[in-house]
Amino acid sequence: MKRISIFLLLYMAFVAMSCYEDHSAKDFKIVKPIVIEFAGAETAVKIFQFDTLEINPIIYKNGVSDENLTYEWKIQGNEYPETVLSNKMTFREPISAAPNSTAYDLILTVTDKTTDIQEFSRISVTVESSLGEGLLVADTRDGETGDVSLIMSMNFTRGLLEKNTRFYRDVYSSVNQHNLNGLVKDMQSFVKSDSRTLTILTDKDIYRVDPFEFANWEMNNDLFFVPIDGDLQPKNMMLWDYWGVEFLNVNGKVYPRNSSWGNLYYNFYMYTPDLADYDVSQMIVCGTYYYAVPYAFDENKNRFLQVNSRYDGFLQFREQNPGLLFDVNNVGAYDAIYMGEGENAQLMTVFKAEKGNDYWLAAMQTKEEDTGSNLPKGRYVLTNCPGINEAVGFAASPISTDFYYATKDQIYTIALGDSQNVTAESRYIVDRERDGEITSLTMWRGEYGRMNVSSETSSTGMTTQNAQYRMLIVTTYKESTGEGKVLTIPIVKLTSGTLEPNREIHGRYEGFGRITKVAYNKVGN
């Protein structure tokens, strides 16, 4: 009987267990994933820097409306700061990250707002350089910080057709994620052998970047073998291209750098033969190739200086014979406000009296041996030229006796000859309503630029010619719109300085802030 009772208890327990329904599995839901498809598109792409990358993925989640999905496209890698580029499903953005053989990661994050569940996808992006030869344009939009853009066009870039003009705006800030501290005063692109650099001077700092990439390398005292004590006050630069030597003027002292074997650092500043303290205001390299020579003007002793052949110091000119047009070792109480190259490699320097409004132009021979009597070639009085005391820029022609200066509203030409008294003739009046006021004037010196000029014999009414030493670069600014422009004006008749009258074929590049400097971006030997 006892065995029967035990059997009945076991049977009842079995029946109870068999009747129990396990509901535990029904407490879980299968969460369907977010689907990201690229419709067969590559997930490893190559793109030129600043070109626009377009990606059109198919993204969905069954049971969830598109409104409940959010998107984030983020680029990272190669020391580039992690940056969100877009919050749209379709990606269509310019890529400004610096060129690098190592690919960047473009990360897509899709979030389901109803569950906070995320799905990720990665695209490998290799960035190649698209920057090259052209015109560097430094501008400011807030009056305190600067940026640099690049124009690649027929006027400035070899082999480029007029229809293929390309603008790379705000290149520096796009690459480095910040503006330049201060306003740009000078820029120098430098390529020699395996060394390539772009040095940018603001009124506060010195920057060095790669002219192909614009990514920051070094700045300020990191550029010198021996750090400079005290505040840095960058002034200007010049390049002795044939010998591969760059000269940097800081606090009035000139520091050389030879690019041989990839040298990136400036030596100690150069000395004068008399070891006197000096303060260089203007400097330029006159001549071409082997015959080029660097010159500077010392404001302390009001004298011209020539860089010696070892580029570690200056040469002092011989004592000048009396009765010359001016004394190269002491021009008197004048400030040098412009220095350029005139015909036959003459050094052309505009002087303004330290007191008063007396202006004159010094023409100085640079090729002949200094005998104490042969260097001064011309002393042209500019005081009576219209608007000279309001001049915003000057330009000299290495292939003609033309000399140019610009006021806020006009460009004037001076035909230099034997007479020291000259006459200025207005050649261009700016369209203030369209372009605002003139802010600078320079001569295009690049070897490969081309320009359009009027032609009565051409079926199109114009022909294309070489622009070297025959094209003026003019910058303008319109205060009411805050827009700066770059205009290129062909010189169609040398000696007289006649400018192209048809403004419709002048080069015109718009959409900048107030332009503070333009320079040639040289990226090849």
XYZ file of C-alpha atoms in Angstrom:
525
model
C 0.000 0.000 0.000
C 2.858 2.299 0.849
C 4.399 1.654 -2.608
C 1.080 2.478 -4.298
C 0.904 5.807 -2.430
C 4.414 6.772 -3.523
C 3.552 5.837 -7.123
C 0.397 7.960 -7.028
C 2.343 10.969 -5.704
C 4.973 10.674 -8.450
C 2.269 10.295 -11.091
C 0.426 13.381 -9.878
C 3.708 15.412 -9.894
C 4.405 14.312 -13.457
C 0.891 15.247 -14.583
C 1.239 18.675 -12.914
C 4.574 19.322 -14.640
C 3.238 18.235 -18.007
C 0.317 20.626 -17.666
C 2.594 23.634 -16.877
C 3.012 26.050 -19.790
C 6.382 27.887 -19.880
C 5.739 31.543 -20.757
C 9.349 32.692 -20.151
C 10.290 32.704 -23.852
C 7.446 35.099 -24.617
C 9.050 37.831 -22.448
C 11.646 38.560 -25.219
C 11.189 40.444 -28.513
C 13.342 40.027 -31.595
C 14.684 43.541 -32.354
C 15.070 44.023 -36.067
C 18.339 45.691 -37.118
C 18.941 49.007 -38.847
C 19.841 48.234 -42.440
C 22.638 50.230 -44.159
C 23.277 49.364 -47.787
C 25.565 51.094 -50.280
C 23.942 49.564 -53.347
C 27.173 48.069 -54.609
C 29.189 51.264 -54.183
C 32.796 51.054 -53.040
C 33.479 51.421 -49.326
C 37.050 52.537 -50.075
C 37.278 55.711 -52.146
C 39.895 58.221 -53.324
C 39.187 61.915 -53.633
C 41.104 65.128 -54.317
C 41.304 67.510 -51.371
C 38.428 70.037 -51.351
C 36.426 68.086 -53.928
C 32.922 67.051 -52.926
C 32.343 63.429 -51.932
C 28.845 62.098 -52.550
C 27.514 58.890 -50.967
C 23.906 57.739 -51.370
C 23.237 54.861 -48.967
C 19.945 53.036 -48.521
C 19.049 53.145 -44.816
C 15.904 51.801 -43.174
C 14.499 49.864 -40.246
C 11.337 47.852 -40.636
C 8.571 49.176 -38.471
C 10.307 52.486 -37.820
C 9.610 55.611 -39.864
C 12.483 57.591 -41.394
C 11.646 60.494 -39.088
C 12.770 58.399 -36.145
C 16.230 57.746 -37.581
C 19.114 60.206 -37.126
C 22.405 60.295 -39.023
C 25.937 61.426 -38.242
C 28.853 61.362 -40.684
C 32.190 61.862 -38.924
C 35.735 61.848 -40.333
C 38.801 60.945 -38.284
C 42.390 59.756 -38.573
C 45.919 61.019 -39.452
C 45.949 63.545 -36.609
C 42.996 65.350 -38.215
C 40.601 66.456 -35.471
C 37.523 64.246 -35.254
C 34.957 66.307 -37.157
C 31.237 65.856 -37.843
C 30.646 66.698 -41.514
C 26.926 66.015 -41.980
C 23.715 64.981 -40.256
C 21.823 63.980 -43.389
C 21.199 60.487 -44.729
C 22.764 61.357 -48.099
C 26.349 62.540 -47.739
C 27.443 65.340 -50.055
C 30.280 67.394 -48.540
C 33.709 68.761 -49.536
C 36.645 66.917 -47.964
C 39.230 69.366 -46.612
C 41.402 66.924 -44.659
C 45.067 67.113 -45.673
C 46.280 64.672 -48.348
C 47.728 61.494 -46.863
C 48.694 58.077 -48.179
C 46.988 56.585 -45.113
C 43.226 56.579 -45.507
C 40.846 58.445 -43.219
C 37.809 56.791 -41.641
C 34.447 58.254 -42.571
C 32.115 56.835 -39.909
C 28.345 56.761 -40.406
C 26.293 56.402 -37.228
C 22.539 55.750 -37.566
C 20.413 55.994 -34.400
C 16.867 54.722 -33.831
C 15.357 57.419 -31.592
C 12.622 55.046 -30.374
C 15.114 52.616 -28.834
C 18.467 54.499 -28.902
C 19.897 51.516 -30.730
C 22.696 52.445 -33.149
C 24.218 50.949 -36.243
C 27.639 51.889 -37.659
C 29.331 51.734 -41.033
C 32.822 52.772 -42.111
C 34.095 54.083 -45.434
C 37.815 54.372 -46.139
C 38.688 57.729 -47.728
C 42.118 58.413 -49.249
C 42.717 62.121 -49.877
C 45.026 63.265 -52.665
C 46.331 66.792 -53.254
C 44.409 69.047 -55.633
C 46.247 72.269 -54.759
C 48.878 73.548 -57.133
C 50.253 76.545 -58.938
C 48.115 79.676 -58.735
C 47.460 82.900 -56.875
C 47.330 82.865 -53.077
C 44.813 85.358 -51.699
C 44.966 86.296 -48.013
C 41.919 88.067 -46.618
C 40.068 88.909 -43.424
C 36.390 89.094 -42.592
C 36.600 90.216 -38.971
C 39.602 92.561 -39.131
C 41.473 90.457 -36.546
C 42.134 87.029 -38.079
C 43.150 85.936 -41.557
C 42.687 83.108 -43.996
C 44.258 82.055 -47.297
C 42.503 80.957 -50.482
C 43.900 79.723 -53.788
C 42.863 80.673 -57.328
C 43.920 78.286 -60.095
C 43.163 79.865 -63.452
C 44.540 80.720 -66.867
C 45.986 83.972 -65.455
C 48.090 82.192 -62.839
C 48.364 78.457 -63.640
C 50.257 76.793 -66.476
C 48.198 74.807 -68.954
C 44.818 75.706 -67.431
C 42.053 76.848 -69.763
C 39.885 79.832 -68.936
C 36.800 77.654 -68.494
C 38.616 75.459 -65.937
C 39.119 78.154 -63.280
C 38.989 76.682 -59.779
C 38.544 78.430 -56.445
C 39.750 76.870 -53.202
C 38.329 79.209 -50.610
C 39.527 79.501 -47.012
C 41.999 76.689 -47.524
C 44.014 77.351 -44.381
C 41.068 77.305 -41.959
C 39.433 74.343 -43.717
C 42.536 72.209 -43.231
C 43.590 73.387 -39.774
C 40.179 74.123 -38.230
C 41.179 77.649 -37.158
C 42.038 81.006 -38.719
C 45.453 82.632 -38.803
C 46.159 84.836 -35.823
C 46.363 88.399 -37.173
C 46.294 89.783 -40.719
C 48.565 88.381 -43.414
C 51.382 90.755 -44.408
C 53.413 88.510 -46.692
C 53.561 84.961 -48.106
C 56.326 83.073 -49.876
C 55.952 79.713 -51.598
C 59.286 77.975 -51.990
C 60.173 74.760 -53.827
C 63.771 73.606 -54.260
C 64.798 70.006 -54.868
C 62.950 67.943 -52.251
C 62.154 70.955 -50.078
C 58.803 72.681 -50.404
C 57.356 75.198 -47.987
C 54.882 78.032 -47.788
C 55.735 80.624 -45.158
C 52.952 82.970 -44.068
C 53.578 86.142 -42.068
C 50.841 87.886 -40.127
C 51.323 90.987 -38.021
C 51.589 88.650 -35.013
C 52.909 85.235 -36.045
C 54.974 83.243 -38.532
C 53.477 80.035 -39.955
C 54.945 77.315 -42.142
C 52.710 74.978 -44.133
C 53.046 72.673 -47.122
C 51.924 74.505 -50.315
C 50.304 71.266 -51.517
C 48.378 70.583 -48.317
C 48.259 73.748 -46.146
C 48.468 71.698 -42.955
C 50.403 73.426 -40.152
C 53.996 72.318 -39.658
C 55.709 74.761 -37.320
C 55.405 78.370 -36.263
C 57.288 81.256 -34.649
C 60.467 80.313 -32.770
C 60.244 76.684 -33.861
C 61.443 77.934 -37.279
C 64.794 79.216 -35.987
C 68.010 77.485 -34.955
C 68.357 80.089 -32.208
C 65.045 81.387 -30.759
C 64.407 85.138 -30.983
C 64.089 86.900 -27.636
C 61.067 89.109 -27.016
C 58.113 89.812 -29.306
C 58.198 88.733 -32.934
C 57.242 91.446 -35.409
C 57.268 89.866 -38.877
C 57.710 92.370 -41.720
C 58.337 90.755 -45.107
C 60.242 88.111 -47.083
C 62.257 87.604 -50.257
C 63.466 84.545 -52.168
C 66.816 84.070 -53.910
C 65.382 81.335 -56.066
C 68.452 80.260 -58.052
C 70.484 79.572 -54.905
C 67.558 78.245 -52.906
C 67.807 80.846 -50.130
C 64.850 82.438 -48.361
C 65.202 85.625 -46.298
C 62.822 86.486 -43.468
C 62.602 89.994 -41.994
C 61.621 89.955 -38.313
C 61.942 93.041 -36.110
C 63.968 94.680 -38.901
C 66.633 91.933 -38.853
C 67.070 89.576 -41.810
C 67.357 85.814 -41.204
C 68.528 83.531 -44.068
C 67.528 79.916 -44.693
C 69.193 77.699 -47.283
C 66.913 74.914 -48.481
C 69.844 72.662 -49.459
C 69.371 69.135 -48.092
C 65.919 70.027 -46.853
C 66.981 72.681 -44.323
C 63.845 74.235 -42.807
C 65.357 76.517 -40.180
C 66.561 80.114 -40.262
C 70.091 80.958 -39.162
C 71.070 83.813 -36.861
C 70.354 87.224 -38.375
C 72.842 88.700 -40.869
C 75.360 91.388 -39.958
C 76.448 94.553 -41.759
C 80.170 95.091 -42.528
C 80.415 97.904 -39.966
C 78.529 95.790 -37.384
C 76.115 98.697 -36.904
C 72.562 98.070 -35.795
C 70.169 98.103 -38.741
C 66.438 98.137 -39.421
C 65.386 96.773 -42.823
C 62.057 98.043 -44.156
C 62.020 96.910 -47.801
C 63.881 94.135 -49.618
C 63.730 92.401 -52.989
C 65.727 90.131 -55.302
C 66.562 91.884 -58.588
C 67.420 90.025 -61.775
C 66.796 86.463 -62.912
C 68.440 83.096 -62.338
C 72.213 83.243 -61.882
C 72.316 87.047 -62.127
C 69.735 87.726 -59.432
C 70.938 89.690 -56.389
C 69.090 90.437 -53.104
C 68.921 94.041 -51.853
C 67.516 95.714 -48.754
C 67.077 99.209 -47.352
C 68.308 100.073 -43.852
C 66.151 102.731 -42.181
C 68.683 103.324 -39.404
C 71.364 104.693 -41.725
C 69.123 105.453 -44.732
C 71.240 103.244 -46.950
C 71.000 100.426 -49.468
C 72.495 97.036 -48.586
C 73.375 94.069 -50.784
C 73.432 90.464 -49.587
C 76.887 88.913 -49.949
C 77.570 85.785 -51.968
C 77.642 83.624 -48.824
C 74.173 84.929 -47.821
C 75.332 85.306 -44.206
C 75.721 89.090 -44.215
C 75.448 92.322 -46.170
C 77.921 94.128 -48.412
C 78.506 97.856 -48.028
C 78.773 99.925 -51.197
C 81.840 102.035 -51.855
C 81.924 105.642 -50.820
C 80.040 107.537 -53.496
C 81.571 110.309 -55.574
C 80.062 113.773 -55.015
C 77.488 115.217 -57.393
C 75.531 112.016 -58.047
C 71.737 111.881 -58.229
C 71.711 110.344 -54.736
C 74.065 108.597 -52.351
C 73.300 104.879 -52.054
C 74.978 104.900 -48.628
C 72.828 107.765 -47.329
C 69.737 108.917 -49.228
C 68.764 111.355 -46.484
C 65.772 111.551 -44.163
C 63.433 109.371 -46.231
C 61.503 106.158 -45.606
C 61.441 103.457 -48.266
C 57.782 102.560 -48.918
C 58.195 100.346 -52.000
C 60.956 98.338 -53.657
C 60.679 96.619 -57.035
C 62.552 95.654 -60.186
C 62.657 97.930 -63.224
C 64.029 97.599 -66.737
C 67.470 95.980 -67.065
C 67.332 94.720 -63.467
C 67.341 98.229 -61.990
C 66.340 98.487 -58.353
C 63.342 100.853 -58.123
C 62.626 102.329 -54.682
C 59.937 104.852 -53.732
C 60.902 107.197 -50.895
C 58.719 109.413 -48.735
C 60.157 112.192 -46.600
C 60.183 111.402 -42.891
C 58.631 114.827 -42.442
C 56.345 116.375 -45.036
C 54.969 115.017 -48.324
C 58.049 114.843 -50.526
C 58.118 111.688 -52.717
C 60.710 110.469 -55.189
C 61.677 107.330 -57.071
C 65.265 106.050 -57.040
C 66.531 103.976 -59.971
C 69.724 102.086 -59.071
C 71.828 99.876 -61.350
C 72.393 96.378 -59.988
C 74.444 94.538 -62.597
C 77.527 96.742 -62.871
C 80.499 96.635 -60.544
C 80.316 99.333 -57.879
C 82.903 102.021 -58.654
C 81.381 104.708 -56.465
C 79.932 106.590 -59.409
C 77.802 104.238 -61.516
C 74.974 102.959 -59.301
C 72.427 105.839 -59.224
C 70.628 105.963 -62.603
C 67.584 108.100 -61.915
C 65.988 110.311 -59.291
C 62.411 110.958 -60.359
C 60.343 113.525 -58.466
C 56.876 112.139 -57.657
C 55.667 114.851 -55.283
C 53.425 116.525 -57.865
C 51.915 113.301 -59.226
C 48.140 113.249 -58.583
C 47.146 111.370 -55.442
C 50.693 110.175 -54.716
C 50.258 110.846 -50.997
C 47.284 108.446 -51.040
C 48.926 105.693 -53.077
C 47.900 102.177 -52.040
C 50.323 100.304 -54.292
C 53.177 100.531 -56.788
C 54.423 98.313 -59.618
C 57.547 98.350 -61.793
C 58.129 96.579 -65.096
C 61.357 94.552 -65.546
C 60.939 94.713 -69.345
C 60.040 98.379 -69.833
C 60.434 101.876 -68.416
C 56.824 101.821 -67.254
C 56.115 102.598 -63.609
C 52.665 102.332 -62.040
C 50.940 103.469 -58.891
C 47.351 103.228 -57.699
C 45.156 105.382 -55.509
C 41.810 104.259 -54.134
C 40.069 105.056 -57.413
C 42.662 105.179 -60.225
C 45.758 103.558 -61.707
C 48.413 105.900 -63.075
C 51.306 105.253 -65.448
C 54.630 107.076 -65.418
C 56.911 106.814 -68.457
C 60.436 107.085 -67.079
C 63.050 108.774 -69.227
C 65.987 111.157 -68.973
C 64.068 113.936 -67.235
C 63.832 113.770 -63.461
C 60.470 115.553 -63.561
C 57.803 113.082 -64.584
C 54.143 113.181 -65.529
C 51.582 110.643 -64.358
C 48.759 109.661 -66.691
C 45.541 108.051 -65.490
C 44.981 104.703 -67.230
C 42.163 103.134 -65.230
C 39.300 104.412 -63.073
C 37.728 101.825 -60.804
C 33.995 101.192 -60.976
C 33.246 102.032 -57.345
C 29.626 100.933 -57.588
C 30.636 97.505 -58.806
C 34.005 96.926 -57.164
C 34.489 99.482 -54.371
C 37.959 100.970 -53.841
C 41.412 99.811 -54.919
C 43.410 98.395 -52.003
C 46.623 97.120 -53.659
C 48.549 96.921 -56.925
C 51.239 94.419 -57.972
C 52.922 93.214 -61.166
C 52.453 89.557 -62.136
C 55.913 87.957 -62.236
C 54.971 84.291 -62.685
C 56.391 82.615 -65.752
C 53.363 80.676 -66.935
C 50.306 82.938 -66.574
C 48.335 84.007 -69.667
C 45.857 86.798 -70.351
C 43.265 87.820 -72.924
C 43.734 91.036 -74.912
C 41.641 92.696 -77.608
C 42.448 91.843 -81.233
C 40.837 93.283 -84.344
C 42.185 90.453 -86.501
C 40.831 87.616 -84.378
C 37.416 86.135 -85.129
C 36.633 86.166 -81.405
C 37.801 89.746 -80.932
C 40.638 88.748 -78.617
C 43.844 86.736 -78.408
C 45.682 85.067 -75.529
C 49.220 86.191 -74.631
C 51.866 85.523 -72.002
C 51.161 87.569 -68.866
C 54.614 87.687 -67.229
C 55.537 91.339 -66.513
C 52.552 92.416 -68.656
C 49.642 92.007 -66.242
C 48.676 94.099 -63.227
C 46.987 92.420 -60.285
C 44.573 94.799 -58.559
C 42.629 94.112 -55.381
C 39.496 96.026 -54.422
C 37.131 96.203 -51.471
C 33.549 97.447 -51.178
C 32.770 98.478 -47.625
C 28.981 98.284 -47.970
C 29.020 94.631 -49.030
C 32.200 93.525 -47.254
C 33.432 91.936 -50.480
C 36.971 91.925 -51.812
C 37.918 91.144 -55.415
C 40.991 90.366 -57.494
C 41.162 91.973 -60.939
C 43.785 91.261 -63.596
C 44.425 94.046 -66.123
C 46.657 93.400 -69.171
C 49.295 95.934 -70.212
C 48.818 96.138 -73.978
C 51.511 98.674 -74.835
C 54.829 98.831 -73.057
C 56.688 102.122 -72.479
C 53.429 104.085 -72.600
C 51.827 101.766 -70.058
C 48.526 101.509 -71.915
C 46.096 99.096 -70.252
C 43.520 96.847 -71.909
C 40.438 99.068 -72.428
C 37.861 96.257 -72.669
C 36.963 95.482 -69.065
C 34.885 92.494 -70.083
C 38.043 90.528 -70.796
C 39.845 91.568 -67.616
C 40.225 88.734 -65.132
C 37.731 88.986 -62.266
C 37.738 86.870 -59.107
C 35.123 87.686 -56.498
C 33.780 86.600 -53.129
C 36.650 87.390 -50.737
C 36.807 89.477 -47.584
C 39.174 92.432 -47.318
C 42.287 91.238 -49.135
C 45.556 91.936 -47.313
C 48.056 90.170 -49.589
C 48.324 88.226 -52.858
C 51.270 86.027 -53.837
C 52.292 83.390 -56.355
C 51.935 79.803 -55.131
C 54.918 78.157 -56.768
C 54.848 74.388 -56.392
C 57.473 73.296 -58.925
C 61.130 73.977 -59.679
